[in-house]
Amino acid sequence: MTRDEIRQRLAELVAESSDGDIPAERALHTGTPLSALGLTSLSRMRLIDAVESEYDVELDLDERNWKLLDDLSALAAHLENR
């Protein structure tokens, strides 16, 4: 899976995790941190669960991973390189 494909899927997971409050296209193309787009703490927890299930990874809730979950491109790069 390419980084662009991962970014696209992550954007879809953001939309699902936020109950549609952050549309996938907006998450994908704005370059704005997800928290600035309105990703709530609950949505972030849902996103963590979704990413862990989808990509068979474990994201510890440390500061580094918390920041990754605010940047779609950084998270895609992290998942691509694992």
Coordinates of N, CA and C in Angstrom, one line a residue, residues 11 13 16-17 32 36-37 46 57 61-63 65 69 76 80-81:
A11 N -7.9 9.2 6.1 CA -8.9 10.2 6.1 C -10.3 9.7 6.2
L13 N -11.0 6.9 7.9 CA -11.1 6.6 9.3 C -11.4 7.8 10.2
E16 N -15.1 8.5 9.8 CA -15.9 7.6 10.6 C -15.7 7.8 12.1
S17 N -14.5 8.1 12.5 CA -14.2 8.3 14.0 C -14.9 9.6 14.5
T32 N -4.3 20.9 7.6 CA -4.5 21.5 9.0 C -4.5 20.4 10.0
A36 N -7.4 20.9 15.0 CA -7.9 22.2 14.5 C -9.2 22.1 13.7
L37 N -9.3 20.9 13.1 CA -10.5 20.6 12.3 C -11.7 20.2 13.2
R46 N -11.4 6.8 19.2 CA -12.0 6.0 18.2 C -11.0 5.8 17.0
V57 N -1.4 -2.7 14.3 CA -0.4 -2.0 15.1 C -0.9 -1.7 16.5
L61 N -0.3 5.5 24.0 CA -0.8 6.8 24.2 C 0.3 7.7 24.8
D62 N 1.5 7.7 24.2 CA 2.5 8.6 24.6 C 2.4 9.9 23.7
E63 N 3.2 10.8 24.1 CA 3.2 12.1 23.4 C 3.5 12.1 21.9
N65 N 3.0 9.5 19.8 CA 1.8 9.0 19.0 C 0.6 9.9 19.1
L69 N -1.3 11.5 15.7 CA -2.7 11.4 15.4 C -3.3 12.7 15.1
A76 N 0.6 8.5 8.2 CA 0.7 7.7 7.0 C 2.1 7.2 6.8
E80 N 3.5 3.4 6.9 CA 4.2 2.9 5.8 C 5.5 2.3 6.1
N81 N 6.2 2.9 7.1 CA 7.6 2.6 7.4 C 7.7 1.5 8.5

